[in-house]
């Protein structure tokens, strides 16, 4: 059984930095594509960033260099570094693993999420 467990969220001030982690356990394909999404209350799920098996990075339009996705395959972990946080970045951030088609929205496994709250 594949499990994804996110951590690193919390309450921060505008302009702060957070590093989110997503640890993957269980059997997946080797070096699966991984992604981060977010969902704010009352809004639809939003693609944040993805990283392919070869390390190619895809990012949502709103990211504009503020967020960075990376992976440590030795630890089966993907990271999302959130820089220059804004109140509008407040959301539940969750990761996904093993793309089953469109790397922007189709994944086989999903985590439960970690809450990021940015105070102004």
mmCIF file with all atom_site columns, N, CA and C in Angstrom, residues 9-52:
data_model
loop_
_atom_site.group_PDB
_atom_site.id
_atom_site.type_symbol
_atom_site.label_atom_id
_atom_site.label_alt_id
_atom_site.label_comp_id
_atom_site.label_asym_id
_atom_site.label_entity_id
_atom_site.label_seq_id
_atom_site.pdbx_PDB_ins_code
_atom_site.Cartn_x
_atom_site.Cartn_y
_atom_site.Cartn_z
_atom_site.occupancy
_atom_site.B_iso_or_equiv
_atom_site.pdbx_formal_charge
_atom_site.auth_seq_id
_atom_site.auth_comp_id
_atom_site.auth_asym_id
_atom_site.auth_atom_id
_atom_site.pdbx_PDB_model_num
ATOM 1   N N  . UNK A 1 9  ? 4.008   22.223 7.277   1.00 0.00 ? 9  UNK A N  1
ATOM 2   C CA . UNK A 1 9  ? 3.113   23.374 7.236   1.00 0.00 ? 9  UNK A CA 1
ATOM 3   C C  . UNK A 1 9  ? 3.059   24.073 8.580   1.00 0.00 ? 9  UNK A C  1
ATOM 4   N N  . UNK A 1 10 ? 2.355   25.197 8.618   1.00 0.00 ? 10 UNK A N  1
ATOM 5   C CA . UNK A 1 10 ? 2.211   25.923 9.873   1.00 0.00 ? 10 UNK A CA 1
ATOM 6   C C  . UNK A 1 10 ? 1.714   27.322 9.646   1.00 0.00 ? 10 UNK A C  1
ATOM 7   N N  . UNK A 1 11 ? 1.713   28.100 10.723  1.00 0.00 ? 11 UNK A N  1
ATOM 8   C CA . UNK A 1 11 ? 1.302   29.502 10.688  1.00 0.00 ? 11 UNK A CA 1
ATOM 9   C C  . UNK A 1 11 ? 2.548   30.372 10.603  1.00 0.00 ? 11 UNK A C  1
ATOM 10  N N  . UNK A 1 12 ? 2.623   31.195 9.563   1.00 0.00 ? 12 UNK A N  1
ATOM 11  C CA . UNK A 1 12 ? 3.785   32.056 9.360   1.00 0.00 ? 12 UNK A CA 1
ATOM 12  C C  . UNK A 1 12 ? 3.324   33.462 9.029   1.00 0.00 ? 12 UNK A C  1
ATOM 13  N N  . UNK A 1 13 ? 4.287   34.378 8.984   1.00 0.00 ? 13 UNK A N  1
ATOM 14  C CA . UNK A 1 13 ? 4.001   35.754 8.611   1.00 0.00 ? 13 UNK A CA 1
ATOM 15  C C  . UNK A 1 13 ? 4.278   35.964 7.127   1.00 0.00 ? 13 UNK A C  1
ATOM 16  N N  . UNK A 1 14 ? 3.624   36.951 6.554   1.00 0.00 ? 14 UNK A N  1
ATOM 17  C CA . UNK A 1 14 ? 3.883   37.289 5.160   1.00 0.00 ? 14 UNK A CA 1
ATOM 18  C C  . UNK A 1 14 ? 5.374   37.565 4.959   1.00 0.00 ? 14 UNK A C  1
ATOM 19  N N  . UNK A 1 15 ? 5.921   37.019 3.887   1.00 0.00 ? 15 UNK A N  1
ATOM 20  C CA . UNK A 1 15 ? 7.335   37.185 3.593   1.00 0.00 ? 15 UNK A CA 1
ATOM 21  C C  . UNK A 1 15 ? 8.209   36.044 4.095   1.00 0.00 ? 15 UNK A C  1
ATOM 22  N N  . UNK A 1 16 ? 7.658   35.211 4.942   1.00 0.00 ? 16 UNK A N  1
ATOM 23  C CA . UNK A 1 16 ? 8.421   34.084 5.494   1.00 0.00 ? 16 UNK A CA 1
ATOM 24  C C  . UNK A 1 16 ? 8.607   32.973 4.460   1.00 0.00 ? 16 UNK A C  1
ATOM 25  N N  . UNK A 1 17 ? 9.399   31.995 4.866   1.00 0.00 ? 17 UNK A N  1
ATOM 26  C CA . UNK A 1 17 ? 9.681   30.820 4.039   1.00 0.00 ? 17 UNK A CA 1
ATOM 27  C C  . UNK A 1 17 ? 9.303   29.550 4.791   1.00 0.00 ? 17 UNK A C  1
ATOM 28  N N  . UNK A 1 18 ? 8.732   28.613 4.075   1.00 0.00 ? 18 UNK A N  1
ATOM 29  C CA . UNK A 1 18 ? 8.429   27.293 4.618   1.00 0.00 ? 18 UNK A CA 1
ATOM 30  C C  . UNK A 1 18 ? 8.968   26.233 3.672   1.00 0.00 ? 18 UNK A C  1
ATOM 31  N N  . UNK A 1 19 ? 9.344   25.097 4.230   1.00 0.00 ? 19 UNK A N  1
ATOM 32  C CA . UNK A 1 19 ? 9.733   23.962 3.407   1.00 0.00 ? 19 UNK A CA 1
ATOM 33  C C  . UNK A 1 19 ? 8.826   22.794 3.743   1.00 0.00 ? 19 UNK A C  1
ATOM 34  N N  . UNK A 1 20 ? 8.032   22.381 2.787   1.00 0.00 ? 20 UNK A N  1
ATOM 35  C CA . UNK A 1 20 ? 7.141   21.248 2.957   1.00 0.00 ? 20 UNK A CA 1
ATOM 36  C C  . UNK A 1 20 ? 7.832   19.975 2.480   1.00 0.00 ? 20 UNK A C  1
ATOM 37  N N  . UNK A 1 21 ? 7.501   18.884 3.150   1.00 0.00 ? 21 UNK A N  1
ATOM 38  C CA . UNK A 1 21 ? 8.050   17.585 2.771   1.00 0.00 ? 21 UNK A CA 1
ATOM 39  C C  . UNK A 1 21 ? 6.917   16.604 2.520   1.00 0.00 ? 21 UNK A C  1
ATOM 40  N N  . UNK A 1 22 ? 7.165   15.665 1.634   1.00 0.00 ? 22 UNK A N  1
ATOM 41  C CA . UNK A 1 22 ? 6.208   14.601 1.356   1.00 0.00 ? 22 UNK A CA 1
ATOM 42  C C  . UNK A 1 22 ? 6.989   13.295 1.261   1.00 0.00 ? 22 UNK A C  1
ATOM 43  N N  . UNK A 1 23 ? 6.790   12.445 2.249   1.00 0.00 ? 23 UNK A N  1
ATOM 44  C CA . UNK A 1 23 ? 7.485   11.167 2.293   1.00 0.00 ? 23 UNK A CA 1
ATOM 45  C C  . UNK A 1 23 ? 6.591   10.081 1.704   1.00 0.00 ? 23 UNK A C  1
ATOM 46  N N  . UNK A 1 24 ? 7.164   9.316  0.796   1.00 0.00 ? 24 UNK A N  1
ATOM 47  C CA . UNK A 1 24 ? 6.421   8.257  0.108   1.00 0.00 ? 24 UNK A CA 1
ATOM 48  C C  . UNK A 1 24 ? 6.870   6.894  0.626   1.00 0.00 ? 24 UNK A C  1
ATOM 49  N N  . UNK A 1 25 ? 5.926   6.070  1.005   1.00 0.00 ? 25 UNK A N  1
ATOM 50  C CA . UNK A 1 25 ? 6.239   4.709  1.409   1.00 0.00 ? 25 UNK A CA 1
ATOM 51  C C  . UNK A 1 25 ? 5.392   3.742  0.592   1.00 0.00 ? 25 UNK A C  1
ATOM 52  N N  . UNK A 1 26 ? 5.888   2.515  0.485   1.00 0.00 ? 26 UNK A N  1
ATOM 53  C CA . UNK A 1 26 ? 5.175   1.526  -0.311  1.00 0.00 ? 26 UNK A CA 1
ATOM 54  C C  . UNK A 1 26 ? 5.764   1.420  -1.711  1.00 0.00 ? 26 UNK A C  1
ATOM 55  N N  . UNK A 1 27 ? 5.191   0.562  -2.505  1.00 0.00 ? 27 UNK A N  1
ATOM 56  C CA . UNK A 1 27 ? 5.749   0.269  -3.819  1.00 0.00 ? 27 UNK A CA 1
ATOM 57  C C  . UNK A 1 27 ? 5.125   1.148  -4.899  1.00 0.00 ? 27 UNK A C  1
ATOM 58  N N  . UNK A 1 28 ? 5.966   1.984  -5.505  1.00 0.00 ? 28 UNK A N  1
ATOM 59  C CA . UNK A 1 28 ? 5.555   2.747  -6.681  1.00 0.00 ? 28 UNK A CA 1
ATOM 60  C C  . UNK A 1 28 ? 6.511   2.399  -7.818  1.00 0.00 ? 28 UNK A C  1
ATOM 61  N N  . UNK A 1 29 ? 6.270   2.965  -8.975  1.00 0.00 ? 29 UNK A N  1
ATOM 62  C CA . UNK A 1 29 ? 7.246   2.807  -10.049 1.00 0.00 ? 29 UNK A CA 1
ATOM 63  C C  . UNK A 1 29 ? 8.535   3.510  -9.621  1.00 0.00 ? 29 UNK A C  1
ATOM 64  N N  . UNK A 1 30 ? 9.617   3.153  -10.260 1.00 0.00 ? 30 UNK A N  1
ATOM 65  C CA . UNK A 1 30 ? 10.887  3.766  -9.926  1.00 0.00 ? 30 UNK A CA 1
ATOM 66  C C  . UNK A 1 30 ? 10.875  5.252  -10.292 1.00 0.00 ? 30 UNK A C  1
ATOM 67  N N  . UNK A 1 31 ? 11.268  6.079  -9.377  1.00 0.00 ? 31 UNK A N  1
ATOM 68  C CA . UNK A 1 31 ? 11.335  7.518  -9.571  1.00 0.00 ? 31 UNK A CA 1
ATOM 69  C C  . UNK A 1 31 ? 10.050  8.063  -10.203 1.00 0.00 ? 31 UNK A C  1
ATOM 70  N N  . UNK A 1 32 ? 8.942   7.945  -9.493  1.00 0.00 ? 32 UNK A N  1
ATOM 71  C CA . UNK A 1 32 ? 7.687   8.424  -10.066 1.00 0.00 ? 32 UNK A CA 1
ATOM 72  C C  . UNK A 1 32 ? 7.654   9.947  -10.171 1.00 0.00 ? 32 UNK A C  1
ATOM 73  N N  . UNK A 1 33 ? 6.907   10.444 -11.106 1.00 0.00 ? 33 UNK A N  1
ATOM 74  C CA . UNK A 1 33 ? 6.656   11.873 -11.140 1.00 0.00 ? 33 UNK A CA 1
ATOM 75  C C  . UNK A 1 33 ? 5.923   12.249 -9.856  1.00 0.00 ? 33 UNK A C  1
ATOM 76  N N  . UNK A 1 34 ? 6.272   13.405 -9.295  1.00 0.00 ? 34 UNK A N  1
ATOM 77  C CA . UNK A 1 34 ? 5.680   13.855 -8.040  1.00 0.00 ? 34 UNK A CA 1
ATOM 78  C C  . UNK A 1 34 ? 5.180   15.276 -8.238  1.00 0.00 ? 34 UNK A C  1
ATOM 79  N N  . UNK A 1 35 ? 4.160   15.628 -7.474  1.00 0.00 ? 35 UNK A N  1
ATOM 80  C CA . UNK A 1 35 ? 3.604   16.971 -7.625  1.00 0.00 ? 35 UNK A CA 1
ATOM 81  C C  . UNK A 1 35 ? 3.055   17.490 -6.308  1.00 0.00 ? 35 UNK A C  1
ATOM 82  N N  . UNK A 1 36 ? 2.903   18.804 -6.260  1.00 0.00 ? 36 UNK A N  1
ATOM 83  C CA . UNK A 1 36 ? 2.232   19.475 -5.156  1.00 0.00 ? 36 UNK A CA 1
ATOM 84  C C  . UNK A 1 36 ? 1.011   20.223 -5.702  1.00 0.00 ? 36 UNK A C  1
ATOM 85  N N  . UNK A 1 37 ? -0.052  20.161 -4.932  1.00 0.00 ? 37 UNK A N  1
ATOM 86  C CA . UNK A 1 37 ? -1.264  20.910 -5.223  1.00 0.00 ? 37 UNK A CA 1
ATOM 87  C C  . UNK A 1 37 ? -1.655  21.676 -3.964  1.00 0.00 ? 37 UNK A C  1
ATOM 88  N N  . UNK A 1 38 ? -2.578  22.587 -4.116  1.00 0.00 ? 38 UNK A N  1
ATOM 89  C CA . UNK A 1 38 ? -3.110  23.272 -2.946  1.00 0.00 ? 38 UNK A CA 1
ATOM 90  C C  . UNK A 1 38 ? -4.592  23.538 -3.156  1.00 0.00 ? 38 UNK A C  1
ATOM 91  N N  . UNK A 1 39 ? -5.279  23.686 -2.035  1.00 0.00 ? 39 UNK A N  1
ATOM 92  C CA . UNK A 1 39 ? -6.700  24.009 -2.094  1.00 0.00 ? 39 UNK A CA 1
ATOM 93  C C  . UNK A 1 39 ? -7.045  24.927 -0.932  1.00 0.00 ? 39 UNK A C  1
ATOM 94  N N  . UNK A 1 40 ? -7.530  26.094 -1.250  1.00 0.00 ? 40 UNK A N  1
ATOM 95  C CA . UNK A 1 40 ? -7.974  27.046 -0.247  1.00 0.00 ? 40 UNK A CA 1
ATOM 96  C C  . UNK A 1 40 ? -9.467  26.840 -0.009  1.00 0.00 ? 40 UNK A C  1
ATOM 97  N N  . UNK A 1 41 ? -9.959  27.247 1.146   1.00 0.00 ? 41 UNK A N  1
ATOM 98  C CA . UNK A 1 41 ? -11.388 27.074 1.448   1.00 0.00 ? 41 UNK A CA 1
ATOM 99  C C  . UNK A 1 41 ? -12.258 27.726 0.388   1.00 0.00 ? 41 UNK A C  1
ATOM 100 N N  . UNK A 1 42 ? -13.224 26.965 -0.103  1.00 0.00 ? 42 UNK A N  1
ATOM 101 C CA . UNK A 1 42 ? -14.151 27.498 -1.087  1.00 0.00 ? 42 UNK A CA 1
ATOM 102 C C  . UNK A 1 42 ? -13.604 27.583 -2.496  1.00 0.00 ? 42 UNK A C  1
ATOM 103 N N  . UNK A 1 43 ? -12.380 27.110 -2.702  1.00 0.00 ? 43 UNK A N  1
ATOM 104 C CA . UNK A 1 43 ? -11.775 27.184 -4.036  1.00 0.00 ? 43 UNK A CA 1
ATOM 105 C C  . UNK A 1 43 ? -11.448 25.789 -4.540  1.00 0.00 ? 43 UNK A C  1
ATOM 106 N N  . UNK A 1 44 ? -11.240 25.696 -5.844  1.00 0.00 ? 44 UNK A N  1
ATOM 107 C CA . UNK A 1 44 ? -10.882 24.421 -6.435  1.00 0.00 ? 44 UNK A CA 1
ATOM 108 C C  . UNK A 1 44 ? -9.409  24.095 -6.200  1.00 0.00 ? 44 UNK A C  1
ATOM 109 N N  . UNK A 1 45 ? -9.108  22.842 -6.324  1.00 0.00 ? 45 UNK A N  1
ATOM 110 C CA . UNK A 1 45 ? -7.719  22.401 -6.226  1.00 0.00 ? 45 UNK A CA 1
ATOM 111 C C  . UNK A 1 45 ? -6.888  23.082 -7.307  1.00 0.00 ? 45 UNK A C  1
ATOM 112 N N  . UNK A 1 46 ? -5.660  23.456 -6.942  1.00 0.00 ? 46 UNK A N  1
ATOM 113 C CA . UNK A 1 46 ? -4.792  24.208 -7.853  1.00 0.00 ? 46 UNK A CA 1
ATOM 114 C C  . UNK A 1 46 ? -3.445  23.515 -7.957  1.00 0.00 ? 46 UNK A C  1
ATOM 115 N N  . UNK A 1 47 ? -2.983  23.329 -9.160  1.00 0.00 ? 47 UNK A N  1
ATOM 116 C CA . UNK A 1 47 ? -1.664  22.751 -9.390  1.00 0.00 ? 47 UNK A CA 1
ATOM 117 C C  . UNK A 1 47 ? -0.587  23.751 -8.982  1.00 0.00 ? 47 UNK A C  1
ATOM 118 N N  . UNK A 1 48 ? 0.396   23.287 -8.200  1.00 0.00 ? 48 UNK A N  1
ATOM 119 C CA . UNK A 1 48 ? 1.489   24.155 -7.772  1.00 0.00 ? 48 UNK A CA 1
ATOM 120 C C  . UNK A 1 48 ? 2.751   23.860 -8.576  1.00 0.00 ? 48 UNK A C  1
ATOM 121 N N  . UNK A 1 49 ? 3.208   22.606 -8.498  1.00 0.00 ? 49 UNK A N  1
ATOM 122 C CA . UNK A 1 49 ? 4.436   22.248 -9.210  1.00 0.00 ? 49 UNK A CA 1
ATOM 123 C C  . UNK A 1 49 ? 4.550   20.740 -9.289  1.00 0.00 ? 49 UNK A C  1
ATOM 124 N N  . UNK A 1 50 ? 5.328   20.274 -10.258 1.00 0.00 ? 50 UNK A N  1
ATOM 125 C CA . UNK A 1 50 ? 5.596   18.848 -10.411 1.00 0.00 ? 50 UNK A CA 1
ATOM 126 C C  . UNK A 1 50 ? 7.042   18.662 -10.824 1.00 0.00 ? 50 UNK A C  1
ATOM 127 N N  . UNK A 1 51 ? 7.551   17.479 -10.539 1.00 0.00 ? 51 UNK A N  1
ATOM 128 C CA . UNK A 1 51 ? 8.906   17.135 -10.951 1.00 0.00 ? 51 UNK A CA 1
ATOM 129 C C  . UNK A 1 51 ? 8.873   15.729 -11.544 1.00 0.00 ? 51 UNK A C  1
ATOM 130 N N  . UNK A 1 52 ? 9.410   15.593 -12.733 1.00 0.00 ? 52 UNK A N  1
ATOM 131 C CA . UNK A 1 52 ? 9.361   14.306 -13.427 1.00 0.00 ? 52 UNK A CA 1
ATOM 132 C C  . UNK A 1 52 ? 10.431  13.359 -12.901 1.00 0.00 ? 52 UNK A C  1
#
